[in-house]
Amino acid sequence: MGDIALITSGKGGVGKTTVCFFTGVALAALGRKVLAIELDTGLRGLDIMAGISQQTVFHLGDVTEGRISADRAVVPCSFCPNLHILPAPFTPGSPIVPQKLFELCRAASRFYDYTLLDAPAGVGEGFRVGAYAADRAIIVTTPDIIAARDAGVVGQLLDDFPNIASRRLVINRVEPRDIAKSSVRDLDEVIDLAGAQLLGVVPMDHTVHLSATTGAPLPAKGLPARVFANIAARLEGAYIPLDVQ
Ligand SMILES: Nc1ncnc2c1ncn2[C@@H]1O[C@H](COP(=O)(O)OP(=O)(O)OP(=O)(O)O)[C@@H](O)[C@H]1O
Ligand SMILES: [Mg+2]
């Protein structure tokens, strides 16, 4: 059975969808089969990052409400065929039935090595539905105490979900010069507030934004691609020291 991971944050706009997508790409590059499911109803983004916005006909709601089978609704990423995308319902506020998502994720985990659930901002229904279905969480924050404190709140709320066996932290949008001169110790306060074990530190980098908004891969030799490759390797259980991204 594959892993089912919820990508969540509390605070909006910190990079959940970006981290979800490029982590999925990096896992796929390791030969893993990955499904990314977007829970942000009406506020889609994964389809653009994957370069498939013209091909998405069906969505998560079509699957959970039984109108179409999952294999007909998922679309492979335009540049990474091992990564499949299931877009969020197109209508804002469409409810996702927790049990249906749970069953879909369990069925997906027989076929996919990783099912990544891209949660919406906040700790409302989308977060809860995702937390109910997942078996681990990746909490995303930016390196500021407001986002980090929200990440900590999310971590506490995840205590209500005993199915979430582990939680890891990605600190996103860290200034590269800070990464270069600092060590994990300098991010200690953020890690303490967020209350989760560090999985990766992603630089603030225009190529991340450019790739995400044009549906293209990250430049292969750039720092962001290396960082996501390391995140994927750590999820796979490899030991890669965090001081070097
Ligand atoms: N490491 C990064 N470097 C540069 N830009 C980034 C980085 N991470 C994310 N961004 C940009 O920040 C913006 C927000 O990212 P994203 O949509 O992934 O956040 P989110 O947490 O999913 O937002 P929401 O809470 O609305 O779902 C996007 O324009 C994205 O391209
Ligand atoms: Mg998002």
Coordinates of C-alpha atoms and ligand atoms in Angstrom, one line a residue:
M1 CA 0.0 0.0 0.0
G2 CA 1.3 3.5 -0.9
D3 CA 1.6 6.5 1.4
I4 CA -1.2 9.1 1.7
A5 CA 0.2 12.5 2.7
L6 CA -1.7 15.7 3.4
I7 CA 0.1 18.9 2.5
T8 CA -1.2 21.5 4.8
S9 CA -0.2 24.8 6.4
G10 CA -2.9 26.8 8.2
K11 CA -1.8 30.1 6.7
G12 CA -2.7 30.6 3.0
G13 CA -0.3 31.3 0.2
V14 CA 2.8 29.8 1.8
G15 CA 3.4 27.3 -1.0
K16 CA 1.4 24.2 -0.2
T17 CA 0.4 23.5 -3.8
T18 CA 3.9 24.3 -5.1
V19 CA 5.5 22.0 -2.5
C20 CA 2.9 19.3 -3.2
F21 CA 3.5 19.5 -7.0
F22 CA 7.3 19.6 -7.1
T23 CA 7.6 17.0 -4.4
G24 CA 5.4 14.8 -6.6
V25 CA 7.6 15.5 -9.6
A26 CA 10.7 14.6 -7.5
L27 CA 9.2 11.3 -6.3
A28 CA 8.1 10.5 -9.8
A29 CA 11.7 11.1 -10.9
L30 CA 12.7 8.4 -8.5
G31 CA 10.4 6.0 -10.3
R32 CA 7.5 6.3 -8.0
K33 CA 3.9 6.5 -9.1
V34 CA 2.3 9.6 -7.7
L35 CA -1.2 10.9 -7.6
A36 CA -1.8 14.5 -6.5
I37 CA -5.3 15.3 -5.5
E38 CA -6.3 18.9 -5.1
L39 CA -8.8 19.6 -2.3
D40 CA -9.0 23.4 -2.8
T41 CA -12.5 23.4 -4.4
G42 CA -13.0 26.1 -7.0
L43 CA -9.4 27.4 -6.5
R44 CA -7.4 25.1 -8.7
G45 CA -3.7 25.4 -9.4
L46 CA -2.2 21.9 -9.8
D47 CA -3.5 21.7 -13.4
I48 CA -1.6 24.8 -14.4
M49 CA 1.6 23.6 -12.7
A50 CA 1.3 20.3 -14.5
G51 CA 0.6 22.0 -17.8
I52 CA -2.7 20.2 -18.2
S53 CA -5.3 22.9 -17.7
Q54 CA -6.7 22.3 -21.2
Q55 CA -7.1 18.6 -20.6
T56 CA -8.9 18.5 -17.3
V57 CA -12.5 17.5 -18.1
F58 CA -13.4 15.7 -14.8
H59 CA -12.6 16.5 -11.2
L60 CA -12.5 15.0 -7.7
G61 CA -16.2 15.6 -7.2
D62 CA -17.1 13.6 -10.3
V63 CA -15.2 10.7 -8.8
T64 CA -16.3 10.9 -5.2
E65 CA -19.9 11.3 -6.3
G66 CA -19.7 8.3 -8.6
R67 CA -20.2 10.0 -12.0
I68 CA -16.9 8.8 -13.4
S69 CA -14.2 6.3 -12.4
A70 CA -10.9 7.7 -11.0
D71 CA -8.8 6.3 -13.8
R72 CA -10.8 8.4 -16.3
A73 CA -10.6 11.6 -14.3
V74 CA -6.9 11.7 -13.6
V75 CA -4.6 13.4 -16.1
P76 CA -0.8 12.7 -16.3
C77 CA 1.5 15.7 -15.9
S78 CA 2.6 17.1 -19.3
F79 CA 6.3 16.6 -18.5
C80 CA 6.3 13.9 -15.9
P81 CA 4.1 10.9 -16.8
N82 CA 4.5 9.1 -13.5
L83 CA 2.7 12.0 -11.8
H84 CA -1.1 12.0 -12.1
I85 CA -3.3 14.9 -11.2
L86 CA -6.9 14.8 -10.0
P87 CA -8.1 18.4 -10.0
A88 CA -10.4 19.9 -7.4
P89 CA -14.1 20.4 -8.1
F90 CA -14.5 23.4 -10.3
T91 CA -17.3 25.0 -8.2
P92 CA -16.1 26.9 -5.1
G93 CA -17.5 25.4 -1.9
S94 CA -18.5 22.0 -3.3
P95 CA -18.4 19.7 -0.4
I96 CA -16.2 16.6 -0.4
V97 CA -17.6 13.7 1.6
P98 CA -14.9 12.6 4.0
Q99 CA -15.7 8.9 3.7
K100 CA -15.7 9.1 -0.1
L101 CA -12.3 10.7 -0.1
F102 CA -11.0 8.2 2.4
E103 CA -12.2 5.3 0.2
L104 CA -10.7 6.9 -2.9
C105 CA -7.3 7.4 -1.2
R106 CA -7.3 3.8 0.0
A107 CA -8.1 2.5 -3.5
A108 CA -5.5 4.8 -5.0
S109 CA -2.8 3.6 -2.5
R110 CA -3.1 0.1 -4.1
F111 CA -1.9 1.6 -7.4
Y112 CA 0.1 4.7 -6.4
D113 CA 3.2 4.8 -4.2
Y114 CA 2.3 8.2 -3.0
T115 CA -1.1 10.0 -2.9
L116 CA -0.5 13.7 -2.1
L117 CA -3.5 15.7 -0.9
D118 CA -3.1 19.4 -1.5
A119 CA -5.2 21.0 1.3
P120 CA -6.8 24.5 1.0
A121 CA -5.6 27.3 3.3
G122 CA -7.0 27.3 6.8
V123 CA -8.3 24.6 9.1
G124 CA -11.8 24.3 7.8
E125 CA -13.6 21.5 6.0
G126 CA -11.0 20.9 3.3
F127 CA -8.3 20.5 5.9
R128 CA -10.4 18.1 8.0
V129 CA -11.5 16.0 5.0
G130 CA -7.9 15.6 4.0
A131 CA -6.7 14.9 7.5
Y132 CA -9.3 12.1 7.8
A133 CA -8.0 10.4 4.7
A134 CA -4.3 10.8 5.1
D135 CA -1.8 8.8 7.1
R136 CA 0.9 11.4 7.3
A137 CA 1.2 15.2 7.0
I138 CA 3.6 17.6 5.5
I139 CA 3.2 21.0 7.0
V140 CA 4.4 23.9 4.9
T141 CA 5.4 27.3 6.4
T142 CA 7.3 30.3 5.4
P143 CA 10.2 31.3 7.7
D144 CA 8.2 33.9 9.6
I145 CA 6.7 33.5 13.0
I146 CA 3.2 34.2 12.0
A147 CA 3.1 31.4 9.4
A148 CA 5.1 29.1 11.7
R149 CA 2.7 29.7 14.6
D150 CA -0.2 28.8 12.3
A151 CA 1.7 25.7 11.3
G152 CA 1.9 24.8 15.0
V153 CA -1.8 25.3 15.4
V154 CA -2.3 22.9 12.5
G155 CA 0.0 20.4 14.1
Q156 CA -2.1 20.5 17.3
L157 CA -5.3 20.1 15.3
L158 CA -3.8 17.0 13.7
D159 CA -3.6 15.5 17.2
D160 CA -7.4 14.9 16.7
F161 CA -6.6 12.5 13.8
P162 CA -4.8 9.4 15.2
N163 CA -4.5 8.1 11.7
I164 CA -1.8 10.8 11.0
A165 CA 1.2 8.8 12.1
S166 CA 3.9 11.3 11.3
R167 CA 4.2 15.0 10.4
R168 CA 7.1 16.7 8.7
L169 CA 7.9 20.3 8.1
V170 CA 8.8 22.1 4.9
I171 CA 10.0 25.7 5.2
N172 CA 9.4 27.4 1.9
R173 CA 10.4 30.7 0.4
V174 CA 13.6 31.1 2.4
E175 CA 15.9 33.7 1.0
P176 CA 18.8 31.8 -0.7
R177 CA 21.4 34.1 0.9
D178 CA 20.0 33.0 4.3
I179 CA 20.2 29.3 3.3
A180 CA 23.8 29.8 2.2
K181 CA 25.1 31.4 5.3
S182 CA 22.9 29.7 7.9
S183 CA 22.3 26.3 9.2
V184 CA 19.2 24.5 10.4
R185 CA 19.9 26.1 13.8
D186 CA 18.9 29.5 12.5
L187 CA 15.5 28.1 11.6
D188 CA 15.1 26.6 15.0
E189 CA 12.5 29.1 16.2
V190 CA 10.4 28.4 13.1
I191 CA 10.8 24.6 13.6
D192 CA 9.9 24.9 17.4
L193 CA 6.8 27.0 16.7
A194 CA 5.7 24.6 13.9
G195 CA 6.4 21.6 16.2
A196 CA 7.3 19.1 13.4
Q197 CA 10.5 17.5 12.2
L198 CA 12.2 19.3 9.3
L199 CA 11.9 17.6 5.9
G200 CA 13.3 20.4 3.7
V201 CA 14.1 24.1 3.2
V202 CA 13.0 25.5 -0.1
P203 CA 14.6 28.7 -1.4
M204 CA 12.6 31.7 -2.6
D205 CA 13.5 31.4 -6.2
H206 CA 11.9 33.0 -9.3
T207 CA 12.4 29.7 -11.3
V208 CA 10.0 28.0 -8.9
H209 CA 7.3 30.6 -9.6
L210 CA 8.1 30.6 -13.3
S211 CA 8.0 26.8 -13.7
A212 CA 4.8 26.6 -11.6
T213 CA 3.0 29.2 -13.6
T214 CA 4.0 28.0 -17.0
G215 CA 3.6 24.3 -16.4
A216 CA 7.3 23.5 -16.9
P217 CA 9.8 21.5 -15.0
L218 CA 12.3 23.2 -12.6
P219 CA 15.7 23.8 -14.2
A220 CA 17.5 20.5 -13.7
K221 CA 20.7 21.9 -12.2
G222 CA 19.1 24.6 -10.0
L223 CA 18.9 24.7 -6.2
P224 CA 15.1 24.2 -6.1
A225 CA 15.3 21.0 -8.1
R226 CA 18.0 19.7 -5.8
V227 CA 16.0 20.6 -2.7
F228 CA 12.9 18.8 -3.9
A229 CA 15.0 15.8 -4.9
N230 CA 16.3 15.7 -1.4
I231 CA 12.8 16.0 0.1
A232 CA 11.7 13.1 -2.1
A233 CA 14.7 11.0 -1.0
R234 CA 14.0 11.8 2.7
L235 CA 10.4 10.7 2.2
E236 CA 11.8 7.5 0.8
G237 CA 13.8 7.0 4.0
A238 CA 17.3 8.2 2.8
Y239 CA 19.4 10.1 5.3
I240 CA 20.5 13.4 3.8
P241 CA 21.8 16.0 6.2
L242 CA 19.6 19.0 6.4
D243 CA 22.4 21.5 6.6
V244 CA 23.0 21.0 2.9
Q245 CA 19.4 21.8 1.8
Ligands
LIG1 N1 9.9 28.7 -3.2 C1 9.2 29.6 -3.9 N2 9.8 30.6 -4.6 C2 9.2 31.5 -5.4 N3 7.8 31.6 -5.4 C3 7.1 30.6 -4.8 C4 7.8 29.6 -4.0 N4 6.8 28.8 -3.5 C5 5.6 29.3 -3.9 N5 5.8 30.4 -4.7 C6 4.7 31.2 -5.3 O1 3.9 31.7 -4.2 C7 2.6 31.7 -4.6 C8 1.7 30.9 -3.7 O2 2.1 29.5 -3.8 P1 1.0 28.3 -3.7 O3 -0.2 28.6 -4.6 O4 1.7 27.1 -3.8 O5 0.6 28.6 -2.2 P2 -0.6 27.8 -1.4 O6 -0.1 27.7 0.0 O7 -1.0 26.6 -2.1 O8 -1.8 28.9 -1.5 P3 -3.3 28.6 -1.0 O9 -3.3 28.8 0.5 O10 -4.0 29.7 -1.7 O11 -3.7 27.3 -1.5 C9 2.5 31.2 -6.1 O12 2.6 32.4 -6.9 C10 3.8 30.5 -6.2 O13 4.4 30.4 -7.5
MG2 MG -2.8 25.9 -2.8

